[in-house]
Tab-separated table of C-alpha atoms in Angstrom:
chain	number	residue	atom	x	y	z
H	1	MET	CA	-21.189	30.755	-10.448
H	2	THR	CA	-19.005	33.792	-12.647
H	3	GLY	CA	-18.110	34.086	-15.463
H	4	SER	CA	-14.261	33.729	-14.636
H	5	GLY	CA	-14.194	30.094	-14.372
H	6	TRP	CA	-15.431	27.626	-10.763
H	7	LEU	CA	-12.414	27.456	-9.653
H	8	VAL	CA	-12.358	30.970	-8.547
H	9	ILE	CA	-14.414	29.487	-5.389
H	10	PHE	CA	-11.300	27.396	-4.168
H	11	ALA	CA	-8.150	30.613	-5.117
H	12	SER	CA	-10.775	32.522	-2.171
H	13	VAL	CA	-10.637	28.892	0.670
H	14	LEU	CA	-6.500	28.343	0.203
H	15	SER	CA	-5.262	30.868	2.709
H	16	SER	CA	-7.631	29.065	5.181
H	17	ILE	CA	-6.321	25.624	5.491
H	18	PRO	CA	-4.031	24.804	8.077
H	19	ALA	CA	-0.762	25.148	7.190
H	20	GLY	CA	0.056	20.878	8.997
H	21	VAL	CA	-2.709	19.599	6.738
H	22	ARG	CA	-1.709	21.023	3.219
H	23	CYS	CA	1.437	19.615	3.598
H	24	LEU	CA	-0.385	15.663	4.114
H	25	GLY	CA	-0.701	16.355	-0.102
H	26	VAL	CA	-3.024	17.466	-2.903
H	27	VAL	CA	-5.707	17.529	-4.977
H	28	GLN	CA	-5.072	18.584	-8.359
H	29	LEU	CA	-7.391	19.656	-10.333
H	30	PRO	CA	-7.173	21.617	-13.535
H	31	ASN	CA	-7.815	25.351	-14.486
H	32	THR	CA	-11.212	26.068	-15.907
H	33	THR	CA	-10.507	30.185	-15.625
H	34	GLY	CA	-11.547	29.958	-19.649
H	35	ILE	CA	-14.617	28.455	-18.858
H	36	SER	CA	-17.359	30.884	-18.745
H	37	GLY	CA	-20.391	30.884	-16.194
H	38	GLU	CA	-22.520	31.722	-19.968
H	39	LEU	CA	-21.381	28.792	-21.529
H	40	LEU	CA	-22.170	26.501	-18.589
H	41	ALA	CA	-25.354	27.828	-18.835
H	42	ASN	CA	-25.616	27.103	-22.527
H	43	GLN	CA	-25.522	23.991	-22.509
H	44	SER	CA	-27.211	23.605	-19.446
H	45	VAL	CA	-24.316	21.972	-16.683
H	46	ASP	CA	-24.043	24.984	-14.670
H	47	ASN	CA	-25.612	22.577	-11.525
H	48	PHE	CA	-22.742	19.872	-12.367
H	49	PHE	CA	-20.213	22.830	-11.173
H	50	SER	CA	-21.773	24.667	-9.016
H	51	LEU	CA	-21.438	21.399	-7.404
H	52	TRP	CA	-17.964	21.606	-7.459
H	53	ILE	CA	-17.569	23.790	-3.905
H	54	VAL	CA	-17.862	20.619	-1.714
H	55	PHE	CA	-13.615	20.783	-2.173
H	56	ASN	CA	-13.897	24.149	-0.642
H	57	ASN	CA	-11.962	22.912	2.157
H	58	ASP	CA	-9.551	20.248	0.922
H	59	ASP	CA	-6.243	21.567	-0.324
H	60	ILE	CA	-6.129	22.238	-4.025
H	61	ILE	CA	-3.348	23.244	-6.648
H	62	THR	CA	-4.614	24.193	-10.045
H	63	SER	CA	-2.586	22.970	-12.541
H	64	ASP	CA	-2.089	24.051	-16.521
H	65	LYS	CA	-2.700	20.727	-18.170
H	66	PRO	CA	-4.564	20.278	-20.021
H	67	TYR	CA	-8.476	18.317	-19.914
H	68	THR	CA	-11.306	17.398	-20.138
H	69	ILE	CA	-14.478	17.445	-18.000
H	70	LEU	CA	-17.641	15.232	-18.071
H	71	ALA	CA	-20.350	17.190	-17.483
H	72	PRO	CA	-24.359	15.609	-17.142
H	73	LEU	CA	-26.954	17.662	-18.148
H	74	ASN	CA	-29.004	19.932	-15.048
H	75	ASN	CA	-31.922	16.858	-15.386
H	76	ALA	CA	-30.005	13.867	-15.407
H	77	SER	CA	-31.703	11.795	-14.394
H	78	THR	CA	-29.967	11.394	-11.098
H	79	GLN	CA	-29.948	14.671	-9.287
H	80	ILE	CA	-27.782	15.706	-6.429
H	81	SER	CA	-28.936	17.060	-3.367
H	82	LYS	CA	-27.939	20.077	-0.996
H	83	GLU	CA	-28.818	17.213	1.621
H	84	ARG	CA	-26.443	15.042	0.240
H	85	LEU	CA	-23.810	17.135	-0.980
H	86	GLU	CA	-23.190	17.593	3.609
H	87	SER	CA	-23.975	14.592	3.945
H	88	HIS	CA	-21.908	12.028	1.950
H	89	PRO	CA	-19.306	15.299	1.650
H	90	GLN	CA	-16.641	11.825	0.166
H	91	VAL	CA	-18.579	10.592	-2.280
H	92	VAL	CA	-19.631	13.440	-4.252
H	93	LYS	CA	-15.889	14.369	-4.940
H	94	ARG	CA	-15.130	10.771	-5.895
H	95	LEU	CA	-17.908	10.833	-7.996
H	96	LEU	CA	-16.749	14.467	-9.386
H	97	LEU	CA	-13.864	13.126	-9.290
H	98	ASP	CA	-14.738	9.839	-11.880
H	99	HIS	CA	-15.616	12.618	-14.259
H	100	VAL	CA	-12.492	14.676	-15.333
H	101	VAL	CA	-9.091	13.378	-16.839
H	102	LEU	CA	-6.388	14.704	-16.481
H	103	GLY	CA	-3.410	15.962	-18.838
H	104	GLN	CA	-5.113	14.951	-22.101
H	105	LYS	CA	-7.905	16.621	-24.261
H	106	LEU	CA	-9.622	13.006	-25.305
H	107	ASP	CA	-11.222	13.456	-29.421
H	108	PHE	CA	-14.468	11.395	-28.872
H	109	ASN	CA	-14.734	11.581	-32.630
H	110	LEU	CA	-12.374	9.156	-33.632
H	111	GLY	CA	-14.406	6.442	-34.602
H	112	ALA	CA	-12.787	3.113	-32.480
H	113	ASN	CA	-14.017	3.105	-28.679
H	114	ILE	CA	-11.741	4.812	-26.353
H	115	LYS	CA	-10.910	3.819	-22.628
H	116	PHE	CA	-9.935	6.146	-20.079
H	117	THR	CA	-8.872	6.561	-16.422
H	118	THR	CA	-9.927	9.201	-15.034
H	119	LEU	CA	-9.001	11.196	-11.475
H	120	GLY	CA	-10.782	9.155	-9.324
H	121	GLY	CA	-9.219	6.406	-10.706
H	122	ARG	CA	-12.434	4.755	-12.325
H	123	THR	CA	-11.877	3.575	-15.944
H	124	VAL	CA	-14.096	4.590	-18.027
H	125	ASN	CA	-15.149	2.676	-21.850
H	126	VAL	CA	-16.501	5.019	-24.691
H	127	ARG	CA	-18.190	2.624	-27.221
H	128	ASN	CA	-20.817	3.053	-30.496
H	129	LYS	CA	-24.382	1.831	-30.050
H	130	ARG	CA	-26.660	1.263	-32.227
H	131	THR	CA	-29.400	2.388	-30.866
H	132	GLU	CA	-33.081	3.238	-32.566
H	133	GLY	CA	-31.914	3.416	-36.065
H	134	ALA	CA	-29.336	5.976	-35.067
H	135	HIS	CA	-25.612	5.351	-33.745
H	136	SER	CA	-24.720	7.179	-30.511
H	137	LEU	CA	-21.827	6.967	-28.570
H	138	TYR	CA	-21.938	6.101	-24.573
H	139	ALA	CA	-20.361	6.444	-21.917
H	140	ASN	CA	-20.084	3.701	-19.522
H	141	GLY	CA	-23.951	3.825	-19.967
H	142	ALA	CA	-24.392	7.409	-20.120
H	143	LYS	CA	-24.971	8.316	-23.705
H	144	VAL	CA	-22.858	11.234	-25.306
H	145	LEU	CA	-25.126	14.294	-26.223
H	146	ASN	CA	-21.303	16.608	-27.440
H	147	PRO	CA	-17.856	14.732	-28.539
H	148	GLY	CA	-16.090	17.746	-27.130
H	149	ILE	CA	-16.900	21.731	-26.515
H	150	ASP	CA	-13.237	23.362	-26.541
H	151	VAL	CA	-11.836	25.013	-24.153
H	152	SER	CA	-9.187	27.359	-22.756
H	153	ASN	CA	-6.889	23.922	-22.909
H	154	GLY	CA	-9.629	21.743	-22.708
H	155	ARG	CA	-12.687	20.096	-23.780
H	156	LEU	CA	-15.209	19.633	-21.951
H	157	VAL	CA	-18.359	16.365	-23.491
H	158	ILE	CA	-21.682	16.650	-22.555
H	159	LEU	CA	-23.381	13.738	-21.018
H	160	GLU	CA	-27.198	12.925	-19.850
H	161	ASN	CA	-26.692	11.575	-17.213
H	162	TYR	CA	-23.355	11.187	-14.557
H	163	LEU	CA	-21.217	8.223	-15.046
H	164	PHE	CA	-20.520	5.430	-11.279
H	165	ALA	CA	-24.103	6.710	-10.231
H	166	GLU	CA	-24.888	4.081	-8.419
H	167	ASP	CA	-21.944	5.873	-5.861
H	168	LEU	CA	-24.869	7.904	-4.620
H	169	THR	CA	-27.162	4.878	-3.460
H	170	ASP	CA	-24.714	2.966	-1.863
H	171	ASP	CA	-24.011	3.267	2.125
H	172	HIS	CA	-20.529	3.542	2.581
H	173	SER	CA	-18.775	2.435	4.778
H	174	PHE	CA	-16.100	4.595	7.066
H	175	LEU	CA	-13.899	1.937	5.823
H	176	GLN	CA	-15.781	3.196	2.198
H	177	ASP	CA	-14.884	7.166	3.161
H	178	MET	CA	-11.562	6.390	4.380
H	179	THR	CA	-9.991	4.509	1.407
H	180	GLU	CA	-11.923	7.288	-0.976
H	181	VAL	CA	-10.172	10.025	1.475
H	182	LEU	CA	-6.937	9.116	1.396
H	183	SER	CA	-6.946	8.148	-2.093
H	184	PHE	CA	-7.235	12.164	-2.324
H	185	LEU	CA	-4.383	13.127	-1.813
H	186	GLN	CA	-1.254	12.589	-4.242
H	187	SER	CA	1.520	12.192	-0.896
H	188	GLY	CA	1.952	12.098	2.656
H	189	VAL	CA	0.185	9.537	3.678
H	190	ARG	CA	0.989	6.308	0.935
H	191	VAL	CA	2.358	4.643	4.076
H	192	PHE	CA	-0.635	3.624	5.933
H	193	GLN	CA	-2.425	3.112	3.686
H	194	HIS	CA	0.348	1.098	2.241
H	195	LEU	CA	0.035	-0.634	5.578
H	196	LEU	CA	-3.040	-1.128	5.827
H	197	ALA	CA	-3.846	-2.905	3.178
H	198	ARG	CA	-1.376	-4.886	3.700
H	199	SER	CA	-3.169	-5.890	7.865
H	200	ASN	CA	-6.780	-7.111	8.616
H	201	VAL	CA	-6.769	-4.370	10.217
H	202	THR	CA	-9.648	-2.921	8.576
H	203	ARG	CA	-11.562	-6.536	9.588
H	204	LEU	CA	-12.347	-5.662	13.322
H	205	LEU	CA	-14.032	-2.189	11.702
H	206	SER	CA	-18.170	-2.880	11.155
H	207	GLN	CA	-19.962	-1.121	8.707
H	208	ALA	CA	-22.738	0.615	10.818
H	209	GLU	CA	-20.012	1.782	13.416
H	210	SER	CA	-18.811	5.044	13.516
H	211	TYR	CA	-15.432	5.499	13.772
H	212	THR	CA	-11.548	7.588	13.843
H	213	VAL	CA	-8.218	6.960	12.656
H	214	PHE	CA	-5.585	8.743	14.096
H	215	ILE	CA	-3.014	8.854	11.349
H	216	PRO	CA	0.203	9.426	10.371
H	217	THR	CA	2.435	11.015	8.557
H	218	ASP	CA	4.996	9.456	5.395
H	219	ASN	CA	7.802	11.670	7.915
H	220	ALA	CA	5.993	10.180	10.703
H	221	PHE	CA	7.089	5.442	9.837
H	222	GLN	CA	10.351	7.475	7.719
H	223	LYS	CA	11.634	8.246	11.233
H	224	TRP	CA	12.393	4.169	11.680
H	225	HIS	CA	13.609	3.812	8.779
H	226	PRO	CA	17.487	3.127	8.499
H	227	VAL	CA	19.112	5.350	5.628
H	228	ASP	CA	20.651	2.364	3.859
H	229	TYR	CA	20.295	-0.939	6.431
H	230	GLY	CA	19.068	-2.036	9.597
H	231	PHE	CA	15.960	-2.838	10.978
H	232	TYR	CA	12.857	-1.485	10.222
H	233	PRO	CA	9.950	-1.845	12.406
H	234	PHE	CA	6.989	-2.094	10.387
H	235	SER	CA	8.694	-4.957	9.139
H	236	VAL	CA	7.153	-7.091	10.805
H	237	PRO	CA	3.039	-7.991	10.421
H	238	GLU	CA	1.743	-8.247	13.810
H	239	PHE	CA	3.884	-5.676	15.369
H	240	THR	CA	2.952	-3.725	12.393
H	241	GLU	CA	-0.686	-4.744	12.580
H	242	ASN	CA	-0.926	-3.735	16.901
H	243	VAL	CA	0.520	-0.514	16.173
H	244	LEU	CA	-2.274	-0.085	13.290
H	245	THR	CA	-4.621	-1.352	15.502
H	246	ASN	CA	-4.075	1.319	18.609
H	247	HIS	CA	-5.039	4.433	15.756
H	248	PHE	CA	-7.969	3.771	15.551
H	249	ILE	CA	-10.857	4.348	17.813
H	250	ARG	CA	-14.905	4.237	17.632
H	251	GLY	CA	-16.822	6.488	18.131
H	252	ASN	CA	-16.913	10.095	15.547
H	253	VAL	CA	-14.224	12.044	17.831
H	254	ARG	CA	-14.199	15.665	16.891
H	255	GLN	CA	-11.079	17.646	18.205
H	256	ASP	CA	-13.224	21.050	19.541
H	257	LEU	CA	-14.959	18.167	21.521
H	258	ILE	CA	-12.093	17.093	23.429
H	259	THR	CA	-11.471	17.943	26.980
H	260	ASP	CA	-8.332	18.353	28.254
H	261	GLY	CA	-6.889	15.096	30.016
H	262	GLN	CA	-10.616	12.728	28.242
H	263	VAL	CA	-8.943	8.471	27.489
H	264	LEU	CA	-10.558	6.951	24.448
H	265	LYS	CA	-9.611	3.229	24.081
H	266	THR	CA	-8.244	2.069	21.203
H	267	LEU	CA	-9.544	-0.814	19.002
H	268	GLY	CA	-6.818	-2.266	21.152
H	269	GLY	CA	-8.103	-1.950	23.359
H	270	LEU	CA	-4.848	0.645	25.107
H	271	ASP	CA	-5.353	4.560	26.279
H	272	LEU	CA	-5.287	7.357	24.284
H	273	VAL	CA	-5.034	10.891	26.685
H	274	PHE	CA	-5.546	13.815	25.170
H	275	LYS	CA	-3.815	16.972	26.840
H	276	LYS	CA	-4.618	20.602	26.068
H	277	GLN	CA	-2.073	23.002	26.429
H	278	PRO	CA	-2.184	26.958	27.408
H	279	ASP	CA	-2.031	27.931	23.160
H	280	GLY	CA	-4.488	25.855	22.050
H	281	ARG	CA	-2.155	23.040	20.774
H	282	LEU	CA	-3.447	19.252	21.455
H	283	THR	CA	-2.000	16.085	22.014
H	284	VAL	CA	-2.154	12.443	22.253
H	285	ASN	CA	-0.113	10.534	24.342
H	286	ASN	CA	2.387	13.626	23.957
H	287	VAL	CA	2.084	13.729	20.057
H	288	GLU	CA	1.049	16.780	19.424
H	289	LEU	CA	-2.328	16.518	16.263
H	290	ILE	CA	-1.933	18.075	13.109
H	291	LYS	CA	-4.370	21.185	13.517
H	292	GLY	CA	-8.196	20.076	11.687
H	293	ASP	CA	-10.671	17.225	11.220
H	294	THR	CA	-11.246	15.593	8.091
H	295	PRO	CA	-14.867	14.148	8.743
H	296	LEU	CA	-16.446	11.497	6.840
H	297	THR	CA	-20.413	10.698	7.153
H	298	LYS	CA	-19.805	7.581	9.553
H	299	GLY	CA	-16.308	8.980	11.606
H	300	ASN	CA	-12.902	10.924	11.819
H	301	ILE	CA	-9.614	11.957	10.538
H	302	MET	CA	-7.583	13.205	12.577
H	303	PHE	CA	-3.263	13.549	11.508
H	304	LEU	CA	0.087	13.285	13.227
H	305	PRO	CA	3.217	13.425	12.886
H	306	ASP	CA	4.964	10.497	14.881
H	307	VAL	CA	3.356	7.077	15.699
H	308	LEU	CA	2.517	6.078	18.306
H	309	PHE	CA	2.808	3.051	20.867
H	310	VAL	CA	6.626	3.112	18.851
H	311	THR	CA	9.365	4.142	21.519
H	312	ASP	CA	12.973	2.992	20.077
H	313	THR	CA	12.514	0.368	23.329
H	314	ILE	CA	9.482	-1.262	21.969
H	315	VAL	CA	11.677	-1.767	18.255
H	316	LYS	CA	15.412	-2.626	20.523
H	317	LYS	CA	13.754	-5.189	21.814
H	318	LEU	CA	11.328	-6.329	18.410
H	319	ARG	CA	14.488	-6.116	17.187
H	320	GLU	CA	16.311	-8.519	18.858
H	321	LYS	CA	13.635	-11.184	18.055
H	322	ASN	CA	13.079	-10.483	15.121
H	323	LYS	CA	17.291	-9.915	13.614
H	324	ASP	CA	15.986	-12.583	10.218
H	325	LYS	CA	14.423	-8.713	9.266
H	326	GLU	CA	17.334	-6.282	9.591
H	327	THR	CA	18.408	-6.087	6.331
H	328	PRO	CA	21.927	-6.088	5.357
H	329	PRO	CA	25.026	-3.617	4.195
H	330	PRO	CA	24.879	-3.559	0.293
H	331	ILE	CA	27.678	-6.131	0.037
H	332	SER	CA	28.817	-8.020	-3.448
H	333	TYR	CA	31.140	-9.936	-2.688
H	334	PRO	CA	32.229	-12.559	-4.025
H	335	TRP	CA	28.910	-12.483	-6.034
H	336	LYS	CA	27.929	-10.109	-7.146
H	337	GLY	CA	25.105	-10.826	-8.302
H	338	SER	CA	23.690	-12.267	-4.764
H	339	THR	CA	23.650	-10.697	-2.310
H	340	PHE	CA	21.944	-14.324	-0.414
H	341	LEU	CA	24.854	-15.709	-1.803
H	342	SER	CA	27.367	-13.426	-0.450
H	343	HIS	CA	26.216	-12.711	3.250
H	344	SER	CA	26.138	-16.242	2.979
H	345	PHE	CA	29.374	-17.514	2.627
H	346	LEU	CA	31.182	-14.354	5.043
H	347	MET	CA	28.942	-15.195	7.573
H	348	LEU	CA	29.681	-19.555	7.586
H	349	GLY	CA	33.205	-18.960	6.506
H	350	GLY	CA	33.609	-16.987	9.775
H	351	THR	CA	31.513	-19.545	11.675
H	352	PRO	CA	33.457	-23.105	13.491
H	353	GLY	CA	31.608	-26.147	12.089
H	354	TYR	CA	31.550	-24.970	8.698
H	355	ARG	CA	34.924	-25.256	7.085
H	356	HIS	CA	33.192	-27.700	4.132
H	357	ILE	CA	30.566	-25.784	2.978
H	358	THR	CA	32.302	-22.094	2.636
H	359	ARG	CA	34.919	-24.430	0.378
H	360	PHE	CA	32.545	-26.419	-1.775
H	361	LEU	CA	30.703	-22.811	-2.341
H	362	ASN	CA	33.465	-21.146	-2.975
H	363	MET	CA	34.083	-23.050	-6.171
H	364	ALA	CA	30.594	-23.187	-6.680
H	365	ASP	CA	29.756	-20.661	-8.998
H	366	LEU	CA	25.976	-20.369	-8.317
H	367	SER	CA	25.900	-15.906	-9.202
H	368	ASP	CA	23.255	-17.050	-12.002
H	369	TYR	CA	21.411	-20.262	-9.472
H	370	VAL	CA	20.902	-18.127	-6.683
H	371	PRO	CA	20.762	-14.175	-7.960
H	372	GLY	CA	19.198	-11.274	-5.937
H	373	SER	CA	18.565	-12.737	-1.937
H	374	ASP	CA	15.191	-13.886	-0.472
H	375	TYR	CA	15.832	-18.127	0.215
H	376	THR	CA	16.052	-20.958	2.405
H	377	PHE	CA	19.735	-22.112	2.701
H	378	PHE	CA	19.340	-25.168	4.599
H	379	VAL	CA	22.844	-25.951	5.874
H	380	PRO	CA	25.123	-29.618	6.374
H	381	THR	CA	27.573	-29.340	8.989
H	382	ASP	CA	31.133	-30.242	8.636
H	383	GLU	CA	30.331	-34.099	10.219
H	384	ALA	CA	27.108	-34.136	7.557
H	385	PHE	CA	29.642	-33.648	5.096
H	386	GLU	CA	32.712	-36.598	7.083
H	387	LYS	CA	29.321	-38.840	7.278
H	388	ALA	CA	29.173	-38.600	3.720
H	389	GLY	CA	32.883	-39.327	2.960
H	390	LEU	CA	33.398	-36.159	2.075
H	391	GLY	CA	35.683	-35.092	3.946
H	392	ASP	CA	38.535	-35.548	2.055
H	393	ALA	CA	36.455	-34.371	-1.693
H	394	PRO	CA	38.394	-31.342	-4.111
H	395	ASP	CA	36.924	-28.322	-2.841
H	396	SER	CA	35.049	-28.326	-6.806
H	397	TYR	CA	33.245	-31.632	-6.359
H	398	LEU	CA	29.853	-29.303	-5.743
H	399	SER	CA	30.934	-27.403	-8.458
H	400	LYS	CA	29.566	-29.363	-11.161
H	401	ASP	CA	27.035	-31.469	-13.004
H	402	THR	CA	25.520	-33.846	-9.893
H	403	GLY	CA	27.767	-32.761	-8.026
H	404	LEU	CA	26.422	-29.208	-8.399
H	405	THR	CA	22.824	-30.878	-8.121
H	406	VAL	CA	22.558	-31.296	-4.675
H	407	LEU	CA	24.345	-28.206	-3.633
H	408	LEU	CA	21.449	-26.307	-5.372
H	409	SER	CA	18.841	-29.393	-3.825
H	410	HIS	CA	19.446	-27.454	-0.637
H	411	PHE	CA	18.270	-23.715	-1.549
H	412	VAL	CA	14.601	-22.379	-1.943
H	413	LYS	CA	12.385	-20.032	-2.497
H	414	GLY	CA	11.280	-17.632	0.144
H	415	ARG	CA	12.001	-16.791	3.683
H	416	LEU	CA	11.732	-20.783	5.409
H	417	TYR	CA	11.398	-20.521	9.608
H	418	THR	CA	11.120	-23.640	11.209
H	419	ARG	CA	7.148	-23.065	12.579
H	420	ASP	CA	6.947	-23.581	7.848
H	421	LEU	CA	8.889	-26.423	8.670
H	422	LYS	CA	4.832	-29.169	8.936
H	423	ASP	CA	4.926	-33.221	8.760
H	424	ASN	CA	5.346	-33.976	4.743
H	425	THR	CA	5.450	-30.777	3.717
H	426	THR	CA	7.036	-31.227	-0.259
H	427	LEU	CA	9.429	-27.988	-1.590
H	428	GLU	CA	11.095	-27.781	-4.251
H	429	THR	CA	14.648	-27.098	-4.523
H	430	LEU	CA	16.885	-24.746	-7.288
H	431	SER	CA	17.623	-27.994	-8.289
H	432	GLY	CA	14.402	-28.958	-9.748
H	433	TYR	CA	13.926	-31.352	-7.732
H	434	ASN	CA	10.726	-32.053	-4.690
H	435	VAL	CA	11.564	-32.718	-1.025
H	436	THR	CA	9.008	-33.669	1.618
H	437	VAL	CA	9.979	-32.554	4.920
H	438	HIS	CA	8.995	-35.025	8.295
H	439	ASN	CA	8.572	-33.549	10.408
H	440	LYS	CA	9.455	-36.152	14.010
H	441	GLN	CA	9.275	-34.344	17.628
H	442	GLY	CA	11.063	-31.329	16.084
H	443	ARG	CA	13.526	-33.372	14.338
H	444	TYR	CA	12.712	-32.571	11.196
H	445	ILE	CA	14.153	-35.105	8.052
H	446	PHE	CA	14.474	-34.124	4.359
H	447	ILE	CA	13.526	-36.724	1.842
H	448	PHE	CA	15.335	-36.323	-1.556
H	449	LYS	CA	16.073	-39.058	-4.293
H	450	VAL	CA	19.635	-38.024	-4.357
H	451	PHE	CA	20.270	-37.574	-0.872
H	452	VAL	CA	18.621	-38.154	2.668
H	453	LEU	CA	20.178	-34.849	5.041
H	454	ASN	CA	19.047	-35.749	9.238
H	455	LEU	CA	19.088	-31.648	10.779
H	456	VAL	CA	19.600	-32.258	14.211
H	457	ASN	CA	21.871	-35.829	13.578
H	458	ASN	CA	24.146	-33.344	10.966
H	459	ASN	CA	24.111	-37.290	9.044
H	460	TYR	CA	24.331	-36.431	5.104
H	461	ASN	CA	23.620	-39.333	3.393
H	462	ARG	CA	24.179	-40.404	-0.526
């Protein structure tokens, strides 16, 4: 450790990180050039700072924000060996980040309980406890030996032991390590993380097995996103889950060990075909891999500038089957506050057989009752209204009182499909009344205390 500060180590390796990997995201760390090696040695915390070499191959941004570093003693009961540093680098990185607070110089002498979030995203509680007849500060379970040593733009807090030391004894799986690595990245892979969290793909990953994942960047997903409105293929859960599954393979695969023409099977059973170009570039299914591995204890991460197994033809067919997922243009007529109502009104107004519901909607100001979007509208046909004796009713007939209640009883919050209309399902309508669905061999009958609506026979009875 040099007297100029421990982050000098990082500055020397940044230029060697591949530009493609650097764009995916960064680890942000405080600027500690004001901390001398002599100070660290005198406080017996230099072993802790020497561990930060684990970030040498990562993309680092040095922040000039104020900071607090909670540094455990050299003789802490938890020790991190060189072997542990090499075998579980991601675990060590997470542990170190959980000893840093960026943006604050915490004052442990305030007297009250303190709660804060570390750079690793974990919560630390500082409390004053009475032990052996004296009061002492504890950060989680670690005793605070020195609550504050001010350094340039920051503060050191000396601890008797590590925070979250239990992390070092856990046998982490591929999924845990992958999640931790992605959490370090400030940007670049958020879409993949979001989609993966909402899927069931991780259930396919065994605790004991090794895997390699090919992660598309945010820009890769953005290529399929409509500019203002339209169809986004990853709004279809089944399709998204299938695509993500086919970005995982079994085994710990490294780029320099992949051979030209090698074929590997994804967890979804599809082929990944690798090609090595004369200039050294590596492609998978004709998509160039971003150069560089992100090795984990039980696997590897590689990054892609495109999403695999998604083409214009596939998306076109998917759109035809999932038109309900297509976002509409941002219209505000005739109800500025209700996108759903406005689109329903315009669509029904141009469709034969829905003249009555259109005129009733036109006179009923429902925007306060049906704001925004994401509803299901059970629409009575003209024949249904006429059978109910409402064919000659004035346009304002359903605009207030009982009529308004009847109209609102055709709206349900949330998007429903016929597969959701199971026998004896009870739905709460926007009128506040419940409606019970009876599925009689494909005939849907809705029972409500005011009316009975049979969608098959178009009967609408008061």
